[in-house]
Protein backbone atom coordinates (compact mmCIF):
# COMPACT_ATOMS: atom_id res chain seq x y z
CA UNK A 1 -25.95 0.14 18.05
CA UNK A 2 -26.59 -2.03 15.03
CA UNK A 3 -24.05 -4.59 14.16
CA UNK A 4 -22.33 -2.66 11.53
CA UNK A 5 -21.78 0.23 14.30
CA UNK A 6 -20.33 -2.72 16.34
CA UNK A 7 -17.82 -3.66 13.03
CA UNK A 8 -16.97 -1.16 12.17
CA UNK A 9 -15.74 0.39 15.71
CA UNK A 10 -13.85 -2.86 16.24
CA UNK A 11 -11.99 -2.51 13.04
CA UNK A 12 -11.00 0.84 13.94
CA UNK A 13 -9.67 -0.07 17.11
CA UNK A 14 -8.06 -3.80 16.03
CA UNK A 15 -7.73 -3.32 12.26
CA UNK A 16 -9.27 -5.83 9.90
CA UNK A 17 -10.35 -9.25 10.97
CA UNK A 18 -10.60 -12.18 9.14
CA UNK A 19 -13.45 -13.68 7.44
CA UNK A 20 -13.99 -16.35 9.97
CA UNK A 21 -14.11 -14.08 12.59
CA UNK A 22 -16.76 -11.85 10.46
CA UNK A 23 -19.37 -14.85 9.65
CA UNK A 24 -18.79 -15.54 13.72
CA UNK A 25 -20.05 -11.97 14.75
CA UNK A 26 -22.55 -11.76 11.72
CA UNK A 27 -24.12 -15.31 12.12
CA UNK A 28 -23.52 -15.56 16.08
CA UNK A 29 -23.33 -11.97 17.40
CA UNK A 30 -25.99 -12.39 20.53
CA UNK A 31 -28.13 -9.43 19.78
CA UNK A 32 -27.61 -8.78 16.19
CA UNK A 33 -26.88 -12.45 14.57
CA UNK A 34 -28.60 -13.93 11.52
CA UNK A 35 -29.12 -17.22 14.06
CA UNK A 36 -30.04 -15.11 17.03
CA UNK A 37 -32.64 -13.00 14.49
CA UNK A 38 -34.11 -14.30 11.63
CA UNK A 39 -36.34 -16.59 10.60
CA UNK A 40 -33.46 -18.30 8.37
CA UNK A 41 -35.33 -21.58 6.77
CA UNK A 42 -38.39 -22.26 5.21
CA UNK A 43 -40.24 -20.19 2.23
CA UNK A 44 -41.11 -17.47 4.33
CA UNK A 45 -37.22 -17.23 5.45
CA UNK A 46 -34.58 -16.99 3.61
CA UNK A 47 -33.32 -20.55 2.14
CA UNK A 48 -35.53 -23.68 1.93
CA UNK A 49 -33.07 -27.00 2.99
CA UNK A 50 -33.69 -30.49 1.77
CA UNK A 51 -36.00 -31.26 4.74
CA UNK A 52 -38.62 -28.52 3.87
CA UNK A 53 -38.28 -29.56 0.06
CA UNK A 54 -39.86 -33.17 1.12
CA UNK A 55 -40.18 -35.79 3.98
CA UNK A 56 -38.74 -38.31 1.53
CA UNK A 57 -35.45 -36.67 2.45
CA UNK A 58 -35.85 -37.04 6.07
CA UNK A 59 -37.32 -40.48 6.16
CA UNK A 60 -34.85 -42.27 4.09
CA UNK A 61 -32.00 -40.47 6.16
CA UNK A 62 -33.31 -42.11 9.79
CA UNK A 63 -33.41 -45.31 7.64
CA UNK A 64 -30.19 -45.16 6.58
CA UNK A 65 -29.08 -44.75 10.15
CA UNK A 66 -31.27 -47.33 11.44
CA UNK A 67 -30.17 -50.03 9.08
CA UNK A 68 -26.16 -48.91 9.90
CA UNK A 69 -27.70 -49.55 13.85
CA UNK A 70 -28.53 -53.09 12.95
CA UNK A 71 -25.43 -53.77 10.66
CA UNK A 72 -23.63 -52.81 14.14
CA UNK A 73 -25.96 -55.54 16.44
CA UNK A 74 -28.76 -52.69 17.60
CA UNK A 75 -25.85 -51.44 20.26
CA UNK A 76 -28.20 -50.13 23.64
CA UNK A 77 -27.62 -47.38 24.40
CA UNK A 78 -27.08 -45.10 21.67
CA UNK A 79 -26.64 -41.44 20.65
CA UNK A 80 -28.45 -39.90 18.13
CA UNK A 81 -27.43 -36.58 17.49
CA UNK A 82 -28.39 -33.78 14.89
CA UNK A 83 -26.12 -30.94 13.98
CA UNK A 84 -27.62 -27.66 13.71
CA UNK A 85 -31.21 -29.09 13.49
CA UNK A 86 -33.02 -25.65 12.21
CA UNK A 87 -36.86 -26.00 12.83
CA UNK A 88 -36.76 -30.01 13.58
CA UNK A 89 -38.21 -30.56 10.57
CA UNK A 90 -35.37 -33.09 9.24
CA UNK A 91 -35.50 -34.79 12.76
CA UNK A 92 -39.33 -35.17 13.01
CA UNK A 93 -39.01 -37.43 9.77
CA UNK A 94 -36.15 -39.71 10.71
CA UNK A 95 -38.16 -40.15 14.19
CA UNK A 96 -41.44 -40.85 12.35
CA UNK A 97 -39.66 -43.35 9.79
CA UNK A 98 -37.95 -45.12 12.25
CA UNK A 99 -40.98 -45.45 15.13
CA UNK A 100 -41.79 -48.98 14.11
CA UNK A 101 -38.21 -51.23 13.80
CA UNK A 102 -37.87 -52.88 17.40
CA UNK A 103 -35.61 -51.14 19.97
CA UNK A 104 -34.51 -48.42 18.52
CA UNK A 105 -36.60 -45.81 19.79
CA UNK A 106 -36.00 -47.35 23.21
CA UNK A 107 -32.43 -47.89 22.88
CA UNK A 108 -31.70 -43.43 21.76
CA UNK A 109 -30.63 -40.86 23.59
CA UNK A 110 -32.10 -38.29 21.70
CA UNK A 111 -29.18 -34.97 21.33
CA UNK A 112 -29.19 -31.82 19.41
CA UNK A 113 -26.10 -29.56 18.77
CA UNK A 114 -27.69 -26.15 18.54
CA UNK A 115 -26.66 -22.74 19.38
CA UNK A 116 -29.37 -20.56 18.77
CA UNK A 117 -31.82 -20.40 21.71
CA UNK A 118 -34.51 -19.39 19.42
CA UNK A 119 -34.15 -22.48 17.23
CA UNK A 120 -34.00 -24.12 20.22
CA UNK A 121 -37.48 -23.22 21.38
CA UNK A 122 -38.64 -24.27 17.76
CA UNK A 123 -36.69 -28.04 17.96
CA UNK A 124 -38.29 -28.43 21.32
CA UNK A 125 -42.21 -27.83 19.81
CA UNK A 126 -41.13 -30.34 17.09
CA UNK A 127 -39.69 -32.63 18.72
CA UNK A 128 -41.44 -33.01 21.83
CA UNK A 129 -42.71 -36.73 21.98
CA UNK A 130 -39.23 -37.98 22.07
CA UNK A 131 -37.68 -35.61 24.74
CA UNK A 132 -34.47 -34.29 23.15
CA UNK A 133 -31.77 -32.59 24.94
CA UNK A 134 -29.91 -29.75 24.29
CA UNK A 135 -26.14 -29.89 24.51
CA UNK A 136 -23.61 -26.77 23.63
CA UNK A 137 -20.93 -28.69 21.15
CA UNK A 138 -20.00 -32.08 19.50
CA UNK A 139 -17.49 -32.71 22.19
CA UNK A 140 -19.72 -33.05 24.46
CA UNK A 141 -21.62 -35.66 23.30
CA UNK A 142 -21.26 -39.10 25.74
CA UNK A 143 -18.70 -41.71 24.96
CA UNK A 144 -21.18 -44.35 23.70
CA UNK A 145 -22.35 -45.77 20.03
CA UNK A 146 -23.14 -42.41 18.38
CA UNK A 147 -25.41 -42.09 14.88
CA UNK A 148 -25.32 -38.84 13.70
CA UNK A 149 -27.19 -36.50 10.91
CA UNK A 150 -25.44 -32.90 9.89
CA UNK A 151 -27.29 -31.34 7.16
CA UNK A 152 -26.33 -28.18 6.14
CA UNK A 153 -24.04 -27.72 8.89
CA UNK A 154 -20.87 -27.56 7.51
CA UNK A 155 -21.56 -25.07 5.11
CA UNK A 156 -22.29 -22.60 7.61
CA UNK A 157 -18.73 -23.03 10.15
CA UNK A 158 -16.49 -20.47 9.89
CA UNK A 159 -14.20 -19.90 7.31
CA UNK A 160 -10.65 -18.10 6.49
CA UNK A 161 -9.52 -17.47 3.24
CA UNK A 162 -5.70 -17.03 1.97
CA UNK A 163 -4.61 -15.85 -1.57
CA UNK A 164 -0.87 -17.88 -2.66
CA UNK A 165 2.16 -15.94 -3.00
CA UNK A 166 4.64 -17.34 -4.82
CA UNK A 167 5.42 -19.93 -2.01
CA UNK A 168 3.74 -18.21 1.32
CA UNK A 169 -0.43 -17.36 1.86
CA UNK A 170 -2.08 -13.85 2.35
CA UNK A 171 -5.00 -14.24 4.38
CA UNK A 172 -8.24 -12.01 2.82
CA UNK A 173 -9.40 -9.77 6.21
CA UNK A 174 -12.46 -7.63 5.82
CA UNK A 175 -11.57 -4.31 6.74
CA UNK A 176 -13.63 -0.57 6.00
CA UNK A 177 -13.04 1.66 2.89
CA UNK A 178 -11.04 4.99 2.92
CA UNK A 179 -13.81 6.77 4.23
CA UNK A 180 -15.31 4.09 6.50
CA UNK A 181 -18.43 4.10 4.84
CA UNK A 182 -18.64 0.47 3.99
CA UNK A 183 -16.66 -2.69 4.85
CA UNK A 184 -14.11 -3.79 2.09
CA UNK A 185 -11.90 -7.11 1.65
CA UNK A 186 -8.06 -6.72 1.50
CA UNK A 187 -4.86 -8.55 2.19
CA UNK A 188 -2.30 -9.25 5.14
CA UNK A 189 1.19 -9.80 5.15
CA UNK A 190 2.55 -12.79 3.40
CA UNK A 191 3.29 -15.51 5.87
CA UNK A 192 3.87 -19.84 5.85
CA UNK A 193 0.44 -21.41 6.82
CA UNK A 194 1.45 -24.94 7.91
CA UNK A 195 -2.04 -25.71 7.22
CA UNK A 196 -2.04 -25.44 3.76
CA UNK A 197 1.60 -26.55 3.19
CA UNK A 198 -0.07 -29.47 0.91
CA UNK A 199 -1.63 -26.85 -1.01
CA UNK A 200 1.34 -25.63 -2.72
CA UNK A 201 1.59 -28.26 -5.03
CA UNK A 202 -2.15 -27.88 -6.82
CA UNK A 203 -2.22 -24.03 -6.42
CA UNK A 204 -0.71 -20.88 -8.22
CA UNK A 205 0.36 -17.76 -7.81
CA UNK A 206 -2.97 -15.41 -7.00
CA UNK A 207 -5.27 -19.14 -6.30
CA UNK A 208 -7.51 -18.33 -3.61
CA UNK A 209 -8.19 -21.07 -0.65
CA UNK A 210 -10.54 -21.54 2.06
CA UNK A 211 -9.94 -23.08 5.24
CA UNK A 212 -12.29 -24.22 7.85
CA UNK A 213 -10.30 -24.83 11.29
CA UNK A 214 -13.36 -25.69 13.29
CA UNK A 215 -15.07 -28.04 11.11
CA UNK A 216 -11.29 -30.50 11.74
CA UNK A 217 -12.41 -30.14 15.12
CA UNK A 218 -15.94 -31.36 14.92
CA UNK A 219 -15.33 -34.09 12.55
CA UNK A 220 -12.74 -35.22 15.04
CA UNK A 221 -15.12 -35.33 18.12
CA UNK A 222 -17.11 -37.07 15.85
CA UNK A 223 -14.86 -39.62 14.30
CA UNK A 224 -13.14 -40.42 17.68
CA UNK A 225 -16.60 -41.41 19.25
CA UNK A 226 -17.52 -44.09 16.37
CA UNK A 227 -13.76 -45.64 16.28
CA UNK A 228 -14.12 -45.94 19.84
CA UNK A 229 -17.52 -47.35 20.44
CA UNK A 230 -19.20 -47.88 16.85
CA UNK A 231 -22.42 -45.94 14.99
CA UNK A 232 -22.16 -43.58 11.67
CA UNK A 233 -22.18 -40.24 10.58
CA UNK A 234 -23.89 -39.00 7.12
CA UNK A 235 -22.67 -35.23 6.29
CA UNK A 236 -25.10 -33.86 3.97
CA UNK A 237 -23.82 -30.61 2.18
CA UNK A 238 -22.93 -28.75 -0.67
CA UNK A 239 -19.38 -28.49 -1.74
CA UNK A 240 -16.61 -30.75 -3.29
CA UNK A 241 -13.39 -32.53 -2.48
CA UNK A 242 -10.81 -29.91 -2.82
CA UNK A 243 -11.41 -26.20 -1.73
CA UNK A 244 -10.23 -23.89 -4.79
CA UNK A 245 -11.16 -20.42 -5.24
CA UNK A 246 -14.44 -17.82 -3.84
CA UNK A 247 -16.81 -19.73 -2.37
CA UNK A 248 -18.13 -17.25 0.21
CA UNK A 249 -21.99 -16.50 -0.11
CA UNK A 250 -24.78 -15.00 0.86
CA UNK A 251 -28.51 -15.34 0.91
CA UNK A 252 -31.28 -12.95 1.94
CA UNK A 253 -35.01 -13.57 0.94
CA UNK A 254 -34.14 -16.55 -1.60
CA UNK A 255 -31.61 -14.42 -3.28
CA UNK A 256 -28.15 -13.82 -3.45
CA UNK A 257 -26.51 -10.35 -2.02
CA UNK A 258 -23.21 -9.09 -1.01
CA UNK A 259 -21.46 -10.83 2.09
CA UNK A 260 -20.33 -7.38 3.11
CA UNK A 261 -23.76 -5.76 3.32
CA UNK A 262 -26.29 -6.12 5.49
CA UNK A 263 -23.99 -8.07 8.35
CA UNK A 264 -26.26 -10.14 10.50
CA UNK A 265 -29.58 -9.98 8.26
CA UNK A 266 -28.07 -12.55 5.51
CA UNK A 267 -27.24 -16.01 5.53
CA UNK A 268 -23.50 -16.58 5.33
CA UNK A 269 -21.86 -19.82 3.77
CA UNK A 270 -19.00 -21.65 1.94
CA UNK A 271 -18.28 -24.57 0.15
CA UNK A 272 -17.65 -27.46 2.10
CA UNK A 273 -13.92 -28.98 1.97
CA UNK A 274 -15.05 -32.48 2.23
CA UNK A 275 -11.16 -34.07 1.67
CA UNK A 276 -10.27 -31.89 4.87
CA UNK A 277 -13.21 -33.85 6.79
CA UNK A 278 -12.01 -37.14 5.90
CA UNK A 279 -8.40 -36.52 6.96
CA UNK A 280 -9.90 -35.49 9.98
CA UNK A 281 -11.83 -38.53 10.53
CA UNK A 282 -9.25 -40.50 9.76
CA UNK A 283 -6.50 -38.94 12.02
CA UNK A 284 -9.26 -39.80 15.21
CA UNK A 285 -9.34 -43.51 13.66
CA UNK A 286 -12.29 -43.63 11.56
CA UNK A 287 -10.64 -45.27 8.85
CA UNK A 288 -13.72 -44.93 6.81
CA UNK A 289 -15.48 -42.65 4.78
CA UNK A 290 -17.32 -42.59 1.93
CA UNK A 291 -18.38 -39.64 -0.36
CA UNK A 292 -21.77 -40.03 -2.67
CA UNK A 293 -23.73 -36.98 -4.90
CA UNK A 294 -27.10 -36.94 -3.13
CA UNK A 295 -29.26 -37.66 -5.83
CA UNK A 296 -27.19 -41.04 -6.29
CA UNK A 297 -27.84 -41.58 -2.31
CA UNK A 298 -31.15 -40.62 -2.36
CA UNK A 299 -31.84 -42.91 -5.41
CA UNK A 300 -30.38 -45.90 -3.79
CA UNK A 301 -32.07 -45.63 -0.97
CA UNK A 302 -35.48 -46.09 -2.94
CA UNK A 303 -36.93 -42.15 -2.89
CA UNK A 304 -38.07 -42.90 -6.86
CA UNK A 305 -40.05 -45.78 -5.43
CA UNK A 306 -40.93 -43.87 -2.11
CA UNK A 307 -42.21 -41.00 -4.59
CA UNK A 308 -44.28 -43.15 -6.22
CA UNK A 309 -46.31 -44.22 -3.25
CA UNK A 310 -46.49 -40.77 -2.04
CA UNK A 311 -48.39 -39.99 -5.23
CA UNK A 312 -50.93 -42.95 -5.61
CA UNK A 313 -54.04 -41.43 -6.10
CA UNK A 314 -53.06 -37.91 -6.49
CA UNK A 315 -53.91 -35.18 -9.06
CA UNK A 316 -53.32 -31.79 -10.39
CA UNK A 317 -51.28 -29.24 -7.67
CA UNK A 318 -50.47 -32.41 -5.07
CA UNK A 319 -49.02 -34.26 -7.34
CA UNK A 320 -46.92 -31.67 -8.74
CA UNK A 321 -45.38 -30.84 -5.38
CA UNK A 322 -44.07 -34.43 -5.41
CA UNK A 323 -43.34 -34.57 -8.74
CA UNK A 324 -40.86 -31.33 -8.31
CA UNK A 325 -39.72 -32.61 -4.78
CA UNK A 326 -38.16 -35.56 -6.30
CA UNK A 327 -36.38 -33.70 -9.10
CA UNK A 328 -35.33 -31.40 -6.98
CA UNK A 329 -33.45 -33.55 -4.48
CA UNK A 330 -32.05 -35.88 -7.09
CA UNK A 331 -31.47 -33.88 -10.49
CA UNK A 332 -27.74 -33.25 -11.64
CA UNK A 333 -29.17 -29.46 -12.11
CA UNK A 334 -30.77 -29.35 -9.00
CA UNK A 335 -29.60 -30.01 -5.24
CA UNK A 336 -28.44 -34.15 -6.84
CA UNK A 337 -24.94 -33.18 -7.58
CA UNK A 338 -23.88 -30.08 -5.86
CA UNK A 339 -24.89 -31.39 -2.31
CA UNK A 340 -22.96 -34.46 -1.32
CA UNK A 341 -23.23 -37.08 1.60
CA UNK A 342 -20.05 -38.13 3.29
CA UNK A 343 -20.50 -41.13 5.44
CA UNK A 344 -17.99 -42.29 8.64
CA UNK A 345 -18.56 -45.43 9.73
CA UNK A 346 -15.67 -47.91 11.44
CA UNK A 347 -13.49 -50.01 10.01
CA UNK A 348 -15.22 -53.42 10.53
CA UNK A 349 -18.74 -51.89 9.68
CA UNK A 350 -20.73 -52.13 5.99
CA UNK A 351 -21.06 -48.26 4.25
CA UNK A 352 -24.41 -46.70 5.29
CA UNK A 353 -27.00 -47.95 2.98
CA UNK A 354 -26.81 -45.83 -0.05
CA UNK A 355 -23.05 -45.33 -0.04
CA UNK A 356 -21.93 -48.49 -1.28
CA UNK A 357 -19.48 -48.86 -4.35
C-alpha cells in the first residue's frame, strides 16, 4: 500500500487532517517517509543545504561556538548537539575547525538529534573519529553547558495553518476531492485559537497563519538547558520574524512541486516563525536572543577573508566553485538574506561572534 493508499483510507475513515499531521505521515511515515526514503540532500538528492554549498559554512559555525565556549570559561563537560544533522557534513567541519583550540575536543559530549535511522547510519560514517551518540529528542539532552547547531531544522517541524474570520481562526485540513481521486485543502469550523489571540491585531479577515506547536517545545528544552547551566544556540534557517500568509513548500529533484502530490517522495517545509522561537526562549529564561541575515553573520565572522585563502593559487573551474560558494551563502539574492541565524545565549554571556549589534 503506497502512502497515498494509506491517506487517503485514513481520511475516509477520520475526515481531513491537518497539515501538521500530513508533513508528519509524509516526512516521518516509517515505510513510506521522505526521511525514511530518499536521498533528501546533496546534488544528487533533492535540495543542496549550506553545508554542501561550502566548508566555509561549517567551519566558521564550530568557531562561532567555540569562541561563545571560551567567553563562558571553557565549562568541562559540555554538550554539543546538532539538530537534524543530514549526512554529517555540517558537523564534520565544525569538528575539523575546532580540532586544534585546547580542551575543547576533550571537554564534548558529542550528541545528535536525528530521527531517521538511515541518516543515522550516514552521521555515524562521518562522524566516526569523535564517537557521537544518538539520542531520540531535544529533551533529552543532559542537564549540563549545552552548544548547539540547528540548520535547516526548523523549517522542516510540523506546521498548522488557520485562515482569520472576522475575530475566530479556520484551520486549513487536507482532505480528498469529490471523487477521491486526489487530496485537496479545505476549511474547518471557525473556532478561538488561544494561540494566536496576539494575532488578531496585525491580521485581516481571509490572512492566512502558520503555527508551529512543536518547534515552542524544542526551543524550550533548549533555552531551559543554557539559562540553567550556560552554552549557545545558533538557529540557522530560512524564514522571518512574523509568520503571514502560504509558506508551505515543496521540493523534489531541485524543483518545486505540489505539497499534495507525490506524499512522501518530496521535501516538505515552511517558513520559520523566528519571533515565536524567541518568546519561547525567553519564557524558559533565556533572556537572550539575537536575530542576524546570514550573509551579515557569515561576513563577520571573516568567510570573505576565509574565501580568499581557500583560493590562493587556484585557477579556472576551482576557483569558480569558491568564487560562487561565497556569493551564494552571503548575497542578498542568494541564501544571505532569506536564511537567518538566531542566537540564544544567557543573560550574563557576550552574543555569539557574528551577532553583535
Amino acid at each position: 500500500m503506497s502512502l497515498m493508499d494509506t491517506l487517503r483510507r485514513r481520511i475516509h475513515l477520520d475526515g481531513p487532517m491537518s497539515v501538521a499531521e500530513y508533513m508528519s505521515e509524509c516526512l516521518l511515515h516509517p515505510e513510506h517517509g521522505y526521511y525514511t526514503t530518499a536521498t533528501a540532500i546533496g546534488a544528487e538528492g533533492d535540495f543542496i543545504t549550506a553545508p554542501e554549498v561550502s566548508q566555509m559554512f561549517g567551519e566558521l559555525l564550530g568557531l562561532a561556538l567555540v569562541q561563545a565556549w571560551l567567553d563562558q570559561g571553557s565549562p568541562t563537560p559540555f554538550t554539543l548537539a546538532e539538530l537534524g544533522p543530514g549526512r554529517g557534513t555540517l558537523m564534520a567541519d565544525m569538528l575539523r575547525a575546532t580540532r586544534a583550540v585546547p580542551g575543547f575536543h576533550d571537554a564534548m559530549d558529542l550528541t545528535l538529534i536525528e530521527a531517521s535511522p538511515r541518516l543515522r547510519n550516514l552521521q555515524e560514517i562521518a562522524l566516526a573519529p569523535y564517537a557521537p551518540r544518538w539520542l531520540p529528542s531535544v529533551e533529552d539532552l543532559p542537564q549540563q553547558p549545552l552548544f548547539l547547531v540547528a540548520n535547516e531544522f526548523f523549517d522542516a517541524l510540523p506546521i498548522r495553518q488557520f485562515q482569520r474570520d472576522e475575530t475566530q481562526w479556520r484551520e486549513r485540513r487536507v482532505g480528498l476531492t469529490d471523487d477521491a481521486s486526489a487530496l485537496a485543502l479545505g476549511l474547518g469550523a471557525a473556532a478561538p485559537q488561544p494561540a494566536l489571540a496576539h494575532r488578531i491585531e496585525d491580521t485581516k479577515h481571509g490572512d492566512l497563519v502558520e503555527h508551529c506547536e512543536i518547534a515552542a517545545v524544542v526551543t524550550e528544552a533548549i533555552a531551559q538547558r543554557i539559562a540553567d547551566h550556560g552554552g549557545a544556540a545558533l538557529v540557522v534557517d530560512y524564514g522571518d520574524w512574523r509568520s503571514l500568509g502560504d509558506t508551505l513548500q515543496a521540493l523534489r529533484a531541485h524543483a518545486p512541486t505540489d505539497p499534495l502530490q507525490n506524499p512522501g517522495q518530496a521535501d516538505l517545509t515552511a517558513h520559520v516563525d523566528f519571533e515565536a522561537i524567541c518568546n519561547a526562549a525567553r519564557i524558559s529564561g533565556c533572556a537572550h536572543t539575537r536575530l542576524t541575515p546570514q550573509g551579515v553573520f557569515l561576513e563577520r565572522l571573516g568567510i570573505t577573508e576565509r574565501a580568499r585563502a581557500l583560493a590562493s593559487g587556484l585557477e579556472g573551474a576551482p576557483l569558480d566553485q569558491i568564487v560562487s560558494a561565497h556569493r551564494r551563502l552571503t548575497h542578498p539574492e542568494e541564501m544571505g538574506n532569506l536564511f537567518k541565524v538566531l542566537g540564544l545565549y544567557p543573560t550574563q554571556s557576550p552574543p555569539p561572534a557574528g551577532l553583535e549589534k
